mmCIF file of C-alpha atoms in Angstrom:
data_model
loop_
_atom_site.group_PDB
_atom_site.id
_atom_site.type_symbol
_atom_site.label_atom_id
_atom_site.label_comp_id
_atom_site.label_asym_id
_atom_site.label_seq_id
_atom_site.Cartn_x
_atom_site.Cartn_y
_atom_site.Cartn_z
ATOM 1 C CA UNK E 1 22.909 -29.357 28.412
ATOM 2 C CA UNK E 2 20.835 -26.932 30.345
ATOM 3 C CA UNK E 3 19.800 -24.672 27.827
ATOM 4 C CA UNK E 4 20.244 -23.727 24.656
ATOM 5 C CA UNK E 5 20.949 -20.446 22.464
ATOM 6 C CA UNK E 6 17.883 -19.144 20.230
ATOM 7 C CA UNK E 7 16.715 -16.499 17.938
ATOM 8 C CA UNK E 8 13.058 -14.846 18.487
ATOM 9 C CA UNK E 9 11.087 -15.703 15.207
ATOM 10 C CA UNK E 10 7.433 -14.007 16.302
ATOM 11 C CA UNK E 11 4.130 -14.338 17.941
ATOM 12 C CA UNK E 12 1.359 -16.257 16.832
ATOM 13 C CA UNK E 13 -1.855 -18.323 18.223
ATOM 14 C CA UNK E 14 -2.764 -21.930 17.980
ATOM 15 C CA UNK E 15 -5.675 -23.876 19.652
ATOM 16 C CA UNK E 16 -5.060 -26.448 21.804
ATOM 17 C CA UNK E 17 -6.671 -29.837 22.754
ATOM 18 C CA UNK E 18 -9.703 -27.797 24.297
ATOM 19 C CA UNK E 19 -10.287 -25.410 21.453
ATOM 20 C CA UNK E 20 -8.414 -22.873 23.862
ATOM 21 C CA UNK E 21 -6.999 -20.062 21.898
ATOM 22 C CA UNK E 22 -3.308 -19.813 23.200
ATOM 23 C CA UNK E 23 -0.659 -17.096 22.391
ATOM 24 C CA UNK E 24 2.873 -18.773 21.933
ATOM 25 C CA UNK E 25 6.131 -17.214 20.576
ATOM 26 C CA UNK E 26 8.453 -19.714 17.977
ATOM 27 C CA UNK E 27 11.663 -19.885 18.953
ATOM 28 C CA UNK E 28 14.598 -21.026 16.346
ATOM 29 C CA UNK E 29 16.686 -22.952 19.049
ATOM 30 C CA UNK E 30 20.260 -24.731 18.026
ATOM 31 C CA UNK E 31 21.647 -26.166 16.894
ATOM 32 C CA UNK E 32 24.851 -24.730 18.840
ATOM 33 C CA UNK E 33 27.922 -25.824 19.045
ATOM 34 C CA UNK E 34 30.764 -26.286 22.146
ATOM 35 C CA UNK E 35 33.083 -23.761 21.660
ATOM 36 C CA UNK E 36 34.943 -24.272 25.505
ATOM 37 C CA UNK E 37 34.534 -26.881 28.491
ATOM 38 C CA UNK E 38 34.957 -25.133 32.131
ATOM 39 C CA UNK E 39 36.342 -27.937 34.255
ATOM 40 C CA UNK E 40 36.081 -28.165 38.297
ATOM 41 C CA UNK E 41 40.283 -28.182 38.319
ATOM 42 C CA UNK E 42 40.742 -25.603 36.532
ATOM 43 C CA UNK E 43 37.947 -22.854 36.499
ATOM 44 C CA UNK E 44 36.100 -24.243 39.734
ATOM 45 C CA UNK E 45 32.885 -25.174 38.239
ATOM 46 C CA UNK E 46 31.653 -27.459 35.503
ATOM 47 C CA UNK E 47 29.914 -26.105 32.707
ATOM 48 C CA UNK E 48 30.106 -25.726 28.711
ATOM 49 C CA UNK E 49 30.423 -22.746 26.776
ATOM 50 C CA UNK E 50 28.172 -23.118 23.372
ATOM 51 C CA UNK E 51 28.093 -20.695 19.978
ATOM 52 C CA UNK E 52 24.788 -19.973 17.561
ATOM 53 C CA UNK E 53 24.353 -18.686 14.307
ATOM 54 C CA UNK E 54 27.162 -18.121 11.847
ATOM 55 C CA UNK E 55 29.073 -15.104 11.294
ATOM 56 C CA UNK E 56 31.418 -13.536 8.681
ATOM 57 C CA UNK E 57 35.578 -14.432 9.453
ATOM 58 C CA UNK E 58 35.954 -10.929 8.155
ATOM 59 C CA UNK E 59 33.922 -9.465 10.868
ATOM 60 C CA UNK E 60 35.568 -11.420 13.550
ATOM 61 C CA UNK E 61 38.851 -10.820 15.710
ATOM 62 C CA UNK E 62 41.666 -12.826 15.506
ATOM 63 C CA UNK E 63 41.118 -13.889 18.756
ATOM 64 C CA UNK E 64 38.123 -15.207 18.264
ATOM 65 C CA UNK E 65 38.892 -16.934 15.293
ATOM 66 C CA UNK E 66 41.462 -18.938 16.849
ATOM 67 C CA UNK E 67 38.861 -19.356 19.903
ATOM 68 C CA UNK E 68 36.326 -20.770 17.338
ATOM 69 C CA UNK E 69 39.558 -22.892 15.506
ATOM 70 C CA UNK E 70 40.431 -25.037 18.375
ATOM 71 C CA UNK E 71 36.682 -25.990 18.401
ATOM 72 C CA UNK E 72 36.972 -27.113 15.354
ATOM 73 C CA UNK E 73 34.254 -24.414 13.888
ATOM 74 C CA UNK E 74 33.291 -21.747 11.974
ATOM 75 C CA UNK E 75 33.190 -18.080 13.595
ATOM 76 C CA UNK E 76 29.260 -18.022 15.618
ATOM 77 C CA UNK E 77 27.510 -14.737 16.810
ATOM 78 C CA UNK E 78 26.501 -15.271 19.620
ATOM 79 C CA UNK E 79 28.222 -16.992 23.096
ATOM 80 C CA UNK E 80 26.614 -18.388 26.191
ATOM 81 C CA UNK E 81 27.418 -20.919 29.378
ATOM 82 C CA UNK E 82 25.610 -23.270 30.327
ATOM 83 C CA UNK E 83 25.653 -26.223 33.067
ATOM 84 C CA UNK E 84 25.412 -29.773 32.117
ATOM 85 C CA UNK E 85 22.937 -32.169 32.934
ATOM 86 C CA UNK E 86 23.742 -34.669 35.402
ATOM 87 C CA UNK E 87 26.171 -37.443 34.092
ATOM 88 C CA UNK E 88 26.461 -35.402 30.799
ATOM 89 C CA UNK E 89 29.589 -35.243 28.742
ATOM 90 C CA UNK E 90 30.722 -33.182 26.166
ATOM 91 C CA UNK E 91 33.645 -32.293 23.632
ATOM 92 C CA UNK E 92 34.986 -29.526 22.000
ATOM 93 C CA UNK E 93 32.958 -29.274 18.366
ATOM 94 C CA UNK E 94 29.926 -31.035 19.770
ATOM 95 C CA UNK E 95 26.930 -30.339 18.290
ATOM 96 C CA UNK E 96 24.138 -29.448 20.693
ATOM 97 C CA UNK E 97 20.192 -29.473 19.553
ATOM 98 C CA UNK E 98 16.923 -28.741 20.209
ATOM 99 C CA UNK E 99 16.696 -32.438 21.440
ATOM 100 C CA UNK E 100 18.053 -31.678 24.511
ATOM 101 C CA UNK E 101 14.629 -30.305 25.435
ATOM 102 C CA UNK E 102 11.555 -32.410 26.203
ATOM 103 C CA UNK E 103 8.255 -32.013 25.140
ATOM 104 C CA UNK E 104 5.148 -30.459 27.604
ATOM 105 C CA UNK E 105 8.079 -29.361 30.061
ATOM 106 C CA UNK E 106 8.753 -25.555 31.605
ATOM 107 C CA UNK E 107 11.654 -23.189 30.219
ATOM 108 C CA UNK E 108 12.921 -20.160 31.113
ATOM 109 C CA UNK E 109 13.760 -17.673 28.487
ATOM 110 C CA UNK E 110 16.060 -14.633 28.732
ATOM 111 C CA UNK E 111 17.142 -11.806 26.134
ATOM 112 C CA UNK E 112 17.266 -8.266 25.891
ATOM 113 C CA UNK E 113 13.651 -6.304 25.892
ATOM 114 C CA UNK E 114 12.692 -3.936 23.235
ATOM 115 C CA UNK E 115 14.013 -0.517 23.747
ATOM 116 C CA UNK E 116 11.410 2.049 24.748
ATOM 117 C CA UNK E 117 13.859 5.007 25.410
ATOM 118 C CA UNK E 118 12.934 8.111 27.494
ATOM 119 C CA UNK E 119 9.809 7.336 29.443
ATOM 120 C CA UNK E 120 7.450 8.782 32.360
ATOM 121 C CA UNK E 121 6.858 6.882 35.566
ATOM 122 C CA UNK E 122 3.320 5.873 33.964
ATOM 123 C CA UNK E 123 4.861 3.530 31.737
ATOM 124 C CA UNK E 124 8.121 3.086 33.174
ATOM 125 C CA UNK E 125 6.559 1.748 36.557
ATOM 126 C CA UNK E 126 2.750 1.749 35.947
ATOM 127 C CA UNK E 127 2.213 4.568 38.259
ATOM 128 C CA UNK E 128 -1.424 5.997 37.944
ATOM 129 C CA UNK E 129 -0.690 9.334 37.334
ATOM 130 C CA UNK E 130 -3.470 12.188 38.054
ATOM 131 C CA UNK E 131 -6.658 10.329 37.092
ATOM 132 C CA UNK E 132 -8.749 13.842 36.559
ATOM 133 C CA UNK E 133 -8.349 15.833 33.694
ATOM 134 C CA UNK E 134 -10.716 18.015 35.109
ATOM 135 C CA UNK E 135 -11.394 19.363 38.486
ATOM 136 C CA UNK E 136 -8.924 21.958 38.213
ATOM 137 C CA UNK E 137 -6.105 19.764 37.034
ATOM 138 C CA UNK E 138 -3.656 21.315 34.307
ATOM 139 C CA UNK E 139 -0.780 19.714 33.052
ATOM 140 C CA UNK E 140 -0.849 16.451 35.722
ATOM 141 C CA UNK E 141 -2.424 13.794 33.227
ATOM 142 C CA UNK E 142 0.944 11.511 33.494
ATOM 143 C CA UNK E 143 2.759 13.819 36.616
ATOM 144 C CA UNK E 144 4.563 11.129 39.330
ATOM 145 C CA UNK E 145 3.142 13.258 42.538
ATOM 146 C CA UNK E 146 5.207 13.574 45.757
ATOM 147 C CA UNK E 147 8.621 12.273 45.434
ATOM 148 C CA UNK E 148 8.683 12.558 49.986
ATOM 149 C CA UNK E 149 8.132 14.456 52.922
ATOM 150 C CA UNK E 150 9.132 17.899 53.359
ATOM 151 C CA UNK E 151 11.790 19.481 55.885
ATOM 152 C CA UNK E 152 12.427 15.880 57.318
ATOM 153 C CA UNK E 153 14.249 14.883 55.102
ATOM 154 C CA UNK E 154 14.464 17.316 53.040
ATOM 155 C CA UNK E 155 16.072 15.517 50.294
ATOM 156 C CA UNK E 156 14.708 12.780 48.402
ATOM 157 C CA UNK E 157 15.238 9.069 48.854
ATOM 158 C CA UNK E 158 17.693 7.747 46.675
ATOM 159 C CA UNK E 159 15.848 5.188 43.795
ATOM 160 C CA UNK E 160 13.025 7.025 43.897
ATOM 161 C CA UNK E 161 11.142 5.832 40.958
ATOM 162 C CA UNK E 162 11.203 8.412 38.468
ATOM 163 C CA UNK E 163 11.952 8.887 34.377
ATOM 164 C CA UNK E 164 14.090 7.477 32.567
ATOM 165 C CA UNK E 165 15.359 5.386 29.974
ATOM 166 C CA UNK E 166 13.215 1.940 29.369
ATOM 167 C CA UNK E 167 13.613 -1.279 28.096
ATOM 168 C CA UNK E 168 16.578 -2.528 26.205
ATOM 169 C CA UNK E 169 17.691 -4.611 29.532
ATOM 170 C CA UNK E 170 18.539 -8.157 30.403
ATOM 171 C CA UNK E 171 14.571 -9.615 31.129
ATOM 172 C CA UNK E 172 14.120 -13.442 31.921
ATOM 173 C CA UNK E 173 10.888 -14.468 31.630
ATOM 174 C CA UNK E 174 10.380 -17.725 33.742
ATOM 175 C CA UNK E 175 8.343 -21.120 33.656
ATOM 176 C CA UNK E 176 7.456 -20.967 29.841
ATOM 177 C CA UNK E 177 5.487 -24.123 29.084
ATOM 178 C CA UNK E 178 6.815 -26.008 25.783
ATOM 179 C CA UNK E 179 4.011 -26.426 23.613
ATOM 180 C CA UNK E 180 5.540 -28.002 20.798
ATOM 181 C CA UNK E 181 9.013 -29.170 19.584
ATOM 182 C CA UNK E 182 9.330 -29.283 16.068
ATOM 183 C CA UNK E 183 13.063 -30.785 15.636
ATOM 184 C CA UNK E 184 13.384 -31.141 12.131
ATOM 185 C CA UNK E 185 13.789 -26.927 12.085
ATOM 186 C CA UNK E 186 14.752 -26.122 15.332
ATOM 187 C CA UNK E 187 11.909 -24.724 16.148
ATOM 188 C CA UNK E 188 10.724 -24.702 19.644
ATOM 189 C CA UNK E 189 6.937 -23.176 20.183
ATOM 190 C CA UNK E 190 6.550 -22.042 23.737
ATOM 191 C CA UNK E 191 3.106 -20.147 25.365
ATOM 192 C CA UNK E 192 3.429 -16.771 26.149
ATOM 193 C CA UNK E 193 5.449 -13.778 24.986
ATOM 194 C CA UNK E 194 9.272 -13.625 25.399
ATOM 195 C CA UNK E 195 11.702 -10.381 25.523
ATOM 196 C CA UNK E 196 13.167 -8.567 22.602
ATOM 197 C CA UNK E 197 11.938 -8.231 19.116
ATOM 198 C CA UNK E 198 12.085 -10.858 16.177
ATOM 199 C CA UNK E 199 15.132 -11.866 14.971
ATOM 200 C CA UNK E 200 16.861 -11.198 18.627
ATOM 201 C CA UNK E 201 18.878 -13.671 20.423
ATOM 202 C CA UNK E 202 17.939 -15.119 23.350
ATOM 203 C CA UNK E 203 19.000 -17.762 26.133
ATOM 204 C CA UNK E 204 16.812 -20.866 27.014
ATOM 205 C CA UNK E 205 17.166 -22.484 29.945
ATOM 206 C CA UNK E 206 15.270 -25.455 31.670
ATOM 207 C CA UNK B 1 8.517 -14.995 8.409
ATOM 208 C CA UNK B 2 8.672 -18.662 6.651
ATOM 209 C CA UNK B 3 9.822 -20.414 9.976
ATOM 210 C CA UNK B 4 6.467 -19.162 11.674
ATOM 211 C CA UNK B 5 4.523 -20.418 9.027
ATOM 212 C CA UNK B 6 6.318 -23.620 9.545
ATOM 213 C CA UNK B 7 5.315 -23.781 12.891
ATOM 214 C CA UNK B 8 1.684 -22.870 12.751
ATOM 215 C CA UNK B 9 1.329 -25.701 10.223
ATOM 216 C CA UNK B 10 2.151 -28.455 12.870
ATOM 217 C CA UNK B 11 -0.575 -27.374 14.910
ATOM 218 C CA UNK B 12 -2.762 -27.016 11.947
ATOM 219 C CA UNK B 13 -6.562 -28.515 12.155
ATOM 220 C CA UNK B 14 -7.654 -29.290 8.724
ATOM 221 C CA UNK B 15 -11.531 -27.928 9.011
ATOM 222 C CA UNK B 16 -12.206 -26.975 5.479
ATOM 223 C CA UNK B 17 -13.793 -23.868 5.055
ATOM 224 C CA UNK B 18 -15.389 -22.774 1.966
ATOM 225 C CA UNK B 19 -14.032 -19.796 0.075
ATOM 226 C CA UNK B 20 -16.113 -16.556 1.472
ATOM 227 C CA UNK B 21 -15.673 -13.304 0.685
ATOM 228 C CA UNK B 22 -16.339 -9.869 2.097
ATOM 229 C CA UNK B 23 -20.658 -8.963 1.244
ATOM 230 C CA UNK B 24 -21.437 -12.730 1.088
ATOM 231 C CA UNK B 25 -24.099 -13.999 3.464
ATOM 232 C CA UNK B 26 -23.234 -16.895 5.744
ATOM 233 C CA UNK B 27 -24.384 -19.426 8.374
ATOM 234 C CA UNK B 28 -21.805 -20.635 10.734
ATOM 235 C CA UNK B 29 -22.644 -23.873 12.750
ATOM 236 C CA UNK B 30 -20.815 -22.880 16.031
ATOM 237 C CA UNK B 31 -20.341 -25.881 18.813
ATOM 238 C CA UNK B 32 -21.699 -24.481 22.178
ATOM 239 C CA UNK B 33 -20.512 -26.221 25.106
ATOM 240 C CA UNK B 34 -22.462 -26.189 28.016
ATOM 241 C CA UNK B 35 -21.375 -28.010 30.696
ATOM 242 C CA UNK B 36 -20.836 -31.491 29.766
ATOM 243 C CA UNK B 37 -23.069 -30.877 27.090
ATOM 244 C CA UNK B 38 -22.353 -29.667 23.150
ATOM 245 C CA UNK B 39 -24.746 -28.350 21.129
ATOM 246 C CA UNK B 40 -24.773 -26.558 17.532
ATOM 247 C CA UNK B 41 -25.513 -22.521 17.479
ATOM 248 C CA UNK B 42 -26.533 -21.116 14.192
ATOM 249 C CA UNK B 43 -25.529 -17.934 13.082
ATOM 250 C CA UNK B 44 -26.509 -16.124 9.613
ATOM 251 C CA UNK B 45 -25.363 -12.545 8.904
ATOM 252 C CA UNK B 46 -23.299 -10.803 6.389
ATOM 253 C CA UNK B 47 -19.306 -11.078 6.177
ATOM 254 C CA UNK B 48 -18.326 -7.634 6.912
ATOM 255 C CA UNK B 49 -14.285 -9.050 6.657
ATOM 256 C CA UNK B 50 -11.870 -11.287 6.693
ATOM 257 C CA UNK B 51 -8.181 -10.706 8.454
ATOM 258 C CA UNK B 52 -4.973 -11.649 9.546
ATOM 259 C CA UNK B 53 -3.252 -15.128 8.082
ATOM 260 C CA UNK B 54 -2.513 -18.066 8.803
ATOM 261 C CA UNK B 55 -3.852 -19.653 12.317
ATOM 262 C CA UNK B 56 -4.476 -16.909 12.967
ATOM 263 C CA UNK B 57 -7.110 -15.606 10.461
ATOM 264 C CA UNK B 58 -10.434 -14.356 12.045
ATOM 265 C CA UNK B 59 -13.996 -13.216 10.279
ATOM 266 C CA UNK B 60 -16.350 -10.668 11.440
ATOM 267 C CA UNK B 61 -20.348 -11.530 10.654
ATOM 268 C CA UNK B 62 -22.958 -8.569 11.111
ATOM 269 C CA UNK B 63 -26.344 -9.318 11.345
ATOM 270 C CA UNK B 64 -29.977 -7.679 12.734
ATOM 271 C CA UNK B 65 -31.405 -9.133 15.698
ATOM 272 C CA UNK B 66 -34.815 -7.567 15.687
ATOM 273 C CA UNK B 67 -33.520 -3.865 15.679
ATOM 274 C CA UNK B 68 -30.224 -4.225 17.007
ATOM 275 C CA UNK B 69 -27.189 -4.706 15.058
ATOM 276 C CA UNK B 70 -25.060 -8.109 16.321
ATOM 277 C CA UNK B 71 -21.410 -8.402 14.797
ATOM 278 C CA UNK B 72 -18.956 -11.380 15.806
ATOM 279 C CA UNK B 73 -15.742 -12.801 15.396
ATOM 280 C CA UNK B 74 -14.859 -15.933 14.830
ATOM 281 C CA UNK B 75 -11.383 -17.507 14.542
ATOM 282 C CA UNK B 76 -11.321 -19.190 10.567
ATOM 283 C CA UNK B 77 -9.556 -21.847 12.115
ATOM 284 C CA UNK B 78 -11.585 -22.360 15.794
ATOM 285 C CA UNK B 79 -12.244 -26.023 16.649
ATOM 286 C CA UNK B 80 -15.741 -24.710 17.373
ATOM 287 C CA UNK B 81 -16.783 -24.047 14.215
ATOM 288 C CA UNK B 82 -18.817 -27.154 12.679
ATOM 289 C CA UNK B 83 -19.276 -25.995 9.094
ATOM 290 C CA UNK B 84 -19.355 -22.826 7.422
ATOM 291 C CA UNK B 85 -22.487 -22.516 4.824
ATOM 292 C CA UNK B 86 -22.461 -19.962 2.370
ATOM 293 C CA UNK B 87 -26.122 -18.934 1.169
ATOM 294 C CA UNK B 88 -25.545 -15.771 -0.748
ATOM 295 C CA UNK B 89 -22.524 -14.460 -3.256
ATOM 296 C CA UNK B 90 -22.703 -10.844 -3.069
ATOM 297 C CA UNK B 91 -21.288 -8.227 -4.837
ATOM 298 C CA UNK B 92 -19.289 -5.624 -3.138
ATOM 299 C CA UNK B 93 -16.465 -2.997 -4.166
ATOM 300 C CA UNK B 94 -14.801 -3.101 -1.306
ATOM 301 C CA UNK B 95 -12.794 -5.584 1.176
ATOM 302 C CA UNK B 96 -14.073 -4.063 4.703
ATOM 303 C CA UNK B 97 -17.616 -3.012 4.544
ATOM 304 C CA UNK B 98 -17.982 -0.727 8.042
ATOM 305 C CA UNK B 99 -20.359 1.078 5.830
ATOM 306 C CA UNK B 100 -22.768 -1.292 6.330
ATOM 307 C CA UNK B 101 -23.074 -0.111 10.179
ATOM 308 C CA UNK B 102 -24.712 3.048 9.832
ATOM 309 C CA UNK B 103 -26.986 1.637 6.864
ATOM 310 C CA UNK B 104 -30.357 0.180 8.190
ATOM 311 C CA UNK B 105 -33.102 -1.416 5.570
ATOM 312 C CA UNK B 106 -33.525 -0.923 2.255
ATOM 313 C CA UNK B 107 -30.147 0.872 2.272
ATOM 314 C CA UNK B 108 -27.934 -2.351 3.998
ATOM 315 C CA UNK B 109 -28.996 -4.120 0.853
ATOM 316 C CA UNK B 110 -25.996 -6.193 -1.000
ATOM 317 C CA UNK B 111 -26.318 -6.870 -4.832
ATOM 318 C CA UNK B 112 -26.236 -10.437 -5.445
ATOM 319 C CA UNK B 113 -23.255 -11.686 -7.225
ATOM 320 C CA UNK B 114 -24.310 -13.406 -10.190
ATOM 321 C CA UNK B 115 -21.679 -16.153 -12.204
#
């Protein structure tokens, strides 16, 4: 399996084999289970579609509980495709774990970022606003500036950076080195910071 | 919150550290590496506090160098540090002791704690 789905546990620091101080995130990853198998005949591509984390039958449709039935399992929260490795095969009701990951190898990791709402273009898009508060300046500590030229064209551009709502999107952060798999709790420790808050879901791919 | 625990633990370094407190006076033997070289750094001062948990726990030592004031943190758990010697117990009221900044001589003084 190419990836796996996983739930955000937090941040923390370890030292490694050089008395480094390095920043990692632990990941609960797996174990998921196939759900649906995408064949080249009949959906033009190969892949698997695998389920995490267990959810209440009474809070889940009846088509989804006769989705989950012909797997074989229990209603799952979350759903997500993935490709198979090379030579891989799979059935309906497989479990999938953390195993399928190797040690001291690179990951990517996507889920949805931390909702900031409303913002200015100083946070938004790390524009510099008006670095004087003085020299005259009033009210221009966080201001965007020009948004163009004047008569020509006397509009603006359109996706001009400006305002507006932040975070709470789709963010992959790439090439995530595997520090550590620990595979008796699915827990996967990776360097570096990954989207969304604690407790999120979020997909891992190799 | 358990899970994380769970994790730190298999990186976990066993260097055991005596049980300091806030107002006692320490040494730390700090590994220095220059180079290819290592060498031990002494440093003596006053535990001003401890924080955080877990891997992540750090220490903050103040001490006078000459007439300067010198505060630094250390990691609890930082492959660097050789051994932790405690020299004095004191007795303090308090967990953080940031008072102890704009106190200078007779003043900075720390009541030993007495068993």
């Amino acid at each position: 399996m190419q990836g796996l789905i996983g739930k955000k546990i937090g941040m923390t620091s370890v030292f490694d084999d050089n008395g480094k101080n390095v920043p990692c995130t632990v990941i609960e990853v797996g174990p998921c289970v196939v759900t649906q198998i995408k064949t080249a005949e009949r959906d033009g591509y190969e892949a698997a579609q695998v389920a995490f984390d267990d959810k209440k039958e009474k809070n889940t449709t009846r088509a989804m509980i006769g989705h989950f039935k012909k797997a074989g399992t229990t209603p799952k929260r979350r759903l997500a495709e993935f490709m198979l490795d090379p030579g891989e095969t799979v059935n309906l009701g497989d479990i999938i774990t953390i195993e399928t990951f190797n040690d001291d190898t690179w990951v990517d990791v996507s889920g949805t970022s931390k909702g900031k709402g409303f913002q200015g273009v100083v946070k938004r898009y790390g524009f510099k606003g008006v670095n004087d508060a003085t020299h005259g300046q009033h009210n221009r500590l966080r201001a965007p500036g020009s948004l163009g030229a004047s008569s020509y064209p006397s509009r603006v551009f359109k996706g001009m950076r400006m305002g507006g709502q932040t975070g709470g999107t789709t963010v992959k952060q790439i090439s995530l080195r595997i520090l550590k798999l620990v595979p008796e709790h699915n827990l996967m420790i990776v360097k570096g910071s990954v989207p969304g808050a604690k407790g999120s879901y979020i997909v891992i791919e190799k | 919150m358990d899970l994380l625990k769970v994790a730190e633990q298999t990186f976990a370094v066993d260097n055991e550290v005596p049980d300091f407190k806030a107002g006692d006076t320490i040494t730390v033997h700090y590994k220095i590496k220059e180079g290819e070289k290592e060498r031990i750094q002494m440093y003596r001062g006053v535990v001003l506090q401890r924080r955080g948990a877990g891997t992540t726990e750090t220490f903050t030592v103040r001490k006078m160098s000459g007439n300067v004031g010198v505060e630094r943190i250390f990691p609890l758990k930082s492959p660097f540090i050789d051994k932790i010697e405690i020299n004095k117990f004191g007795r303090v009221r308090r967990a953080r002791l940031f008072y102890l900044r704009s106190r200078t001589g007779k003043k900075a003084r720390i009541k030993e704690r007495r068993f």
